[in-house]
Coordinates of C-alpha atoms in Angstrom, one line a residue:
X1 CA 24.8 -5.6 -9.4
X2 CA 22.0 -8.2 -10.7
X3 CA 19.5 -6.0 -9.3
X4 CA 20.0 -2.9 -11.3
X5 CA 20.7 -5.7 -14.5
X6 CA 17.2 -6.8 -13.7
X7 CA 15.5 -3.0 -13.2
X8 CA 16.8 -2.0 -16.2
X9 CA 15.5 -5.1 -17.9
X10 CA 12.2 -3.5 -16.5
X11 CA 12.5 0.0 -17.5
X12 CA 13.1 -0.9 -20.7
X13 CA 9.9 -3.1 -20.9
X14 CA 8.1 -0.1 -19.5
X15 CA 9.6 2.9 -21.3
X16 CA 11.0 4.4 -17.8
X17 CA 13.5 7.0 -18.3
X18 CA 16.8 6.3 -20.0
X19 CA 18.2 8.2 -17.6
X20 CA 17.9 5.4 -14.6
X21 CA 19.4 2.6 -17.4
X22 CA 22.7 5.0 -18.3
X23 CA 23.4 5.6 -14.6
X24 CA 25.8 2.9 -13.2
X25 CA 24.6 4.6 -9.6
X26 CA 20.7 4.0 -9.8
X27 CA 19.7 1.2 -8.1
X28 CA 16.2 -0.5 -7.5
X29 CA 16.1 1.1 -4.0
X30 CA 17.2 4.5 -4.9
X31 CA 15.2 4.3 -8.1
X32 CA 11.8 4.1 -6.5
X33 CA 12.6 6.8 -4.1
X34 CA 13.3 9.0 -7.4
X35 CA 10.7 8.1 -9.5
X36 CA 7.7 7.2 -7.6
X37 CA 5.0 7.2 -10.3
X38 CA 5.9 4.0 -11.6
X39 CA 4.2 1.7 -10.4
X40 CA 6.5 -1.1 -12.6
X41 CA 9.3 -0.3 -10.7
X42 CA 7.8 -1.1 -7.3
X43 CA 6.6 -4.8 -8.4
X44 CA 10.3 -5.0 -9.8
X45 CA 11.4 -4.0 -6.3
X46 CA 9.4 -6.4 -4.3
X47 CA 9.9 -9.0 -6.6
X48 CA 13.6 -8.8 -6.1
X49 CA 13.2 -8.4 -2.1
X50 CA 10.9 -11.3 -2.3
X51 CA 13.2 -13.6 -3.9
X52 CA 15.9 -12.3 -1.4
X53 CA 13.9 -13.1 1.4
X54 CA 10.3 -14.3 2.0
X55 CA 7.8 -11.3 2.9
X56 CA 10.7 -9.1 2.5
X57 CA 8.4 -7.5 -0.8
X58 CA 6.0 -6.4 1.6
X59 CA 8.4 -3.9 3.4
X60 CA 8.4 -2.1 -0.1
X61 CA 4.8 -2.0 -0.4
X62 CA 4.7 -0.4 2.8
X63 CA 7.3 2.5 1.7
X64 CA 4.6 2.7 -1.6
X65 CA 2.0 2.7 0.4
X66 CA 3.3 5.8 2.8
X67 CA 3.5 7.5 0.2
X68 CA 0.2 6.8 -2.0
X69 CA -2.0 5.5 0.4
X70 CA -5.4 6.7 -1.2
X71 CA -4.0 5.5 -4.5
X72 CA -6.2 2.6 -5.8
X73 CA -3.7 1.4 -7.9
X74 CA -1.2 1.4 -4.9
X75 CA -3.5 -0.6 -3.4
X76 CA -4.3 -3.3 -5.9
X77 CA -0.7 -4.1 -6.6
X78 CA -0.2 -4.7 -3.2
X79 CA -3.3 -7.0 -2.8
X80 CA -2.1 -8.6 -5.9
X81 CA 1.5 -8.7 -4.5
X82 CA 0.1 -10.8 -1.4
X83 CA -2.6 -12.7 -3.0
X84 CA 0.5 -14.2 -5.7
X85 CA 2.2 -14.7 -2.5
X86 CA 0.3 -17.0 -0.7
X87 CA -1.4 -14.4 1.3
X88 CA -4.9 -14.6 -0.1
X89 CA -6.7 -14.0 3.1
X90 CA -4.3 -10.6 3.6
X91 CA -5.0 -9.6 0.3
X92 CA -8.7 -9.8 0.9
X93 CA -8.4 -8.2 4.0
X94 CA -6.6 -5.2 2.4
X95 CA -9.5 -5.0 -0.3
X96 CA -12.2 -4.9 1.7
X97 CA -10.9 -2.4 3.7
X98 CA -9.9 -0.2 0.5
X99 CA -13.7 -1.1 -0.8
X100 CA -15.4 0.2 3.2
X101 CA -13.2 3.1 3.6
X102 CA -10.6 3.6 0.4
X103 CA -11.4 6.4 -2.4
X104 CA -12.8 4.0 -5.1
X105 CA -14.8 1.1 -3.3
X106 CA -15.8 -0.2 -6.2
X107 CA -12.7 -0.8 -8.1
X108 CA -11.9 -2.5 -4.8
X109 CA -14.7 -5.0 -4.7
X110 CA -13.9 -5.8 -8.4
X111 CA -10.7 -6.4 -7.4
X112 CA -12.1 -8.7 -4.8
X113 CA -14.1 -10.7 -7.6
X114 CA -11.7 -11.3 -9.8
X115 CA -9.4 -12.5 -7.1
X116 CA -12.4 -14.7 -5.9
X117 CA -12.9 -16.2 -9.6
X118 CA -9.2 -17.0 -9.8
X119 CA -9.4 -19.4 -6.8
X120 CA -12.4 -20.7 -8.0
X121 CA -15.0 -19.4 -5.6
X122 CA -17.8 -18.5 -7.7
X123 CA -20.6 -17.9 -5.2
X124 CA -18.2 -15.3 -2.8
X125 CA -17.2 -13.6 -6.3
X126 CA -21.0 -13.7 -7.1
X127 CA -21.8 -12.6 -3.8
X128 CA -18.9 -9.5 -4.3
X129 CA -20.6 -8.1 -8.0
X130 CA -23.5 -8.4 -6.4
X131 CA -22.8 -6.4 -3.6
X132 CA -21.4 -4.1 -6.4
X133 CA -24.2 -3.8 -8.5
X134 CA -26.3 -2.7 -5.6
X135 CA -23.9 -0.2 -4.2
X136 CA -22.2 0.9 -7.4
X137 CA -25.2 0.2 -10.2
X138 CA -23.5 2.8 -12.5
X139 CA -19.7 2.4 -12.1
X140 CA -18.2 1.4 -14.9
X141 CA -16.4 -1.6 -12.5
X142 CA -19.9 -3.1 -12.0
X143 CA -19.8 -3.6 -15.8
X144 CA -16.6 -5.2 -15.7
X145 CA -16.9 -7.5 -13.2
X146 CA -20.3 -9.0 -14.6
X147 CA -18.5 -9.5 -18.3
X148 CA -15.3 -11.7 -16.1
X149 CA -18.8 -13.4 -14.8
X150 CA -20.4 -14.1 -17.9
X151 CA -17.2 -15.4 -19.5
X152 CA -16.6 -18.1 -16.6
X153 CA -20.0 -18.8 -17.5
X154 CA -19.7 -19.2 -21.1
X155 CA -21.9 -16.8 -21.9
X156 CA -19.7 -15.3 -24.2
X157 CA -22.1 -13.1 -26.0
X158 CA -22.6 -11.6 -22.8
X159 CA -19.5 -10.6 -21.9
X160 CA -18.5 -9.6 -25.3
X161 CA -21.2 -7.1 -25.2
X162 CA -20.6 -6.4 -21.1
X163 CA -17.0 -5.3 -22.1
X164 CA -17.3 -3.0 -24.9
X165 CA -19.8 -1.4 -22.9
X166 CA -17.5 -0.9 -20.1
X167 CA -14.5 -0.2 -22.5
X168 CA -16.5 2.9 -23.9
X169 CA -16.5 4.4 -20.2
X170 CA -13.1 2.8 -19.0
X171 CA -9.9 1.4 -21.1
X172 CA -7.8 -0.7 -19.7
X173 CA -5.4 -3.6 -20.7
X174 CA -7.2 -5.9 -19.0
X175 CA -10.9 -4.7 -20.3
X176 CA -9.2 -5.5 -23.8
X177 CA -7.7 -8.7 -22.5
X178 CA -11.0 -10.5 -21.7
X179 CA -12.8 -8.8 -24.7
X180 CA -10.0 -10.6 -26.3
X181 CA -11.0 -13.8 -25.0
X182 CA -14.7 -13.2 -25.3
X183 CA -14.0 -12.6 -28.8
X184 CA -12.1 -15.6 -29.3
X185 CA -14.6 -17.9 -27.9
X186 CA -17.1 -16.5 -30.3
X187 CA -15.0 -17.4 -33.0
X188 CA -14.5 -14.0 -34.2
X189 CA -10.7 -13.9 -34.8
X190 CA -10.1 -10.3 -35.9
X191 CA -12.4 -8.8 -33.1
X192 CA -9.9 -10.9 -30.7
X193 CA -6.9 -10.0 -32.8
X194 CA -7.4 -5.9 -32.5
X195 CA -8.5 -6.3 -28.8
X196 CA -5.3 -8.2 -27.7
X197 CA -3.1 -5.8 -29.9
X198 CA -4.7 -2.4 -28.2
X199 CA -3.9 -4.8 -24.7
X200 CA -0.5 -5.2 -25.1
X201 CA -0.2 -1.2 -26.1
X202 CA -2.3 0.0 -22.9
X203 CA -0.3 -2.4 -20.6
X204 CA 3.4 -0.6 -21.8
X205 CA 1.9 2.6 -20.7
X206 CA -0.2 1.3 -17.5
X207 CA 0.2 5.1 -16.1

């Protein structure tokens, strides 16, 4: 079926087992019920659902989410899930729930910041880090989400600085994405170069 033509598309992008590309039985529903950890293979999931019928993504999200529900990253693909779906007030409902009673708050409120600064509404995504810096001054988040401040702001020495601080504590693909484009703006071409090149390796591993 298409669906497994497009999974497979997927697992290959994501180095998921050859196992579920050989098998002409593995499906996207099965699939997810066998090999959970991926996180991939959900978005593929809902993706598909989506495009089969609207909200029909979030029933899959909801099977994710029985199973992982104190997983932060669980919950940030969801929000992001609803916030690219024209849910934005849902997916800001979900976060600050995750960010009053979740396991990691403050991953939560950066969430909710960066989500903010997409849309344009700098003074609630100021009003979020700020919120973060008093109740998380240490977290490596709080760092984060002041360098995706600073670079809206053009202060690109700032963030450059913000980010390699925060990527010394935390790396992620998207740490090295805006250092990427902090770097960039400051005209310094290899520093850009290396960070989007470590990017792209952190995100075919995300787990």
């Amino acid at each position: 079926p298409l669906q497994c033509v497009a999974l497979q598309l997927q697992c290959t992008h994501w180095r998921i087992p050859s196992w579920t590309i050989r098998s002409p039985s593995v499906c996207p529903r099965s699939w997810v019920a066998r090999s959970g950890g991926h996180l991939a293979a959900w978005d593929a999931l809902a993706r598909l659902e989506e495009k089969r019928a609207t909200g029909a993504g979030r029933e899959v999200y909801a099977r994710l989410l029985a199973l992982r529900a104190r997983d932060i990253e669980a919950n940030l693909h969801y929000s992001l899930y609803l916030f690219e779906n024209d849910r934005p007030d849902d997916a800001f409902r979900h976060l600050e729930e995750q960010a009053d009673r979740g396991a990691q708050p403050a991953v939560a409120l950066d969430q909710i910041a960066a989500l903010r600064l997409r849309r344009g509404e700098t003074k609630k995504a100021r009003a979020t880090i700020d919120r973060l810096a008093e109740e998380f001054p240490g977290h490596p988040r709080t760092e984060l989400a002041k360098s995706r401040m600073a670079l809206v702001e053009k202060r690109y020495d700032d963030a450059a600085g913000g980010l390699r601080r925060y990527l010394e504590r935390e790396e992620t693909a998207e740490g090295r994405k805006l250092l990427a484009v902090a770097e960039l703006r400051r005209r310094n071409v290899p520093a850009a170069t290396a960070a989007i090149d470590r990017a792209l390796q952190l995100a075919k591993d995300p787990e």
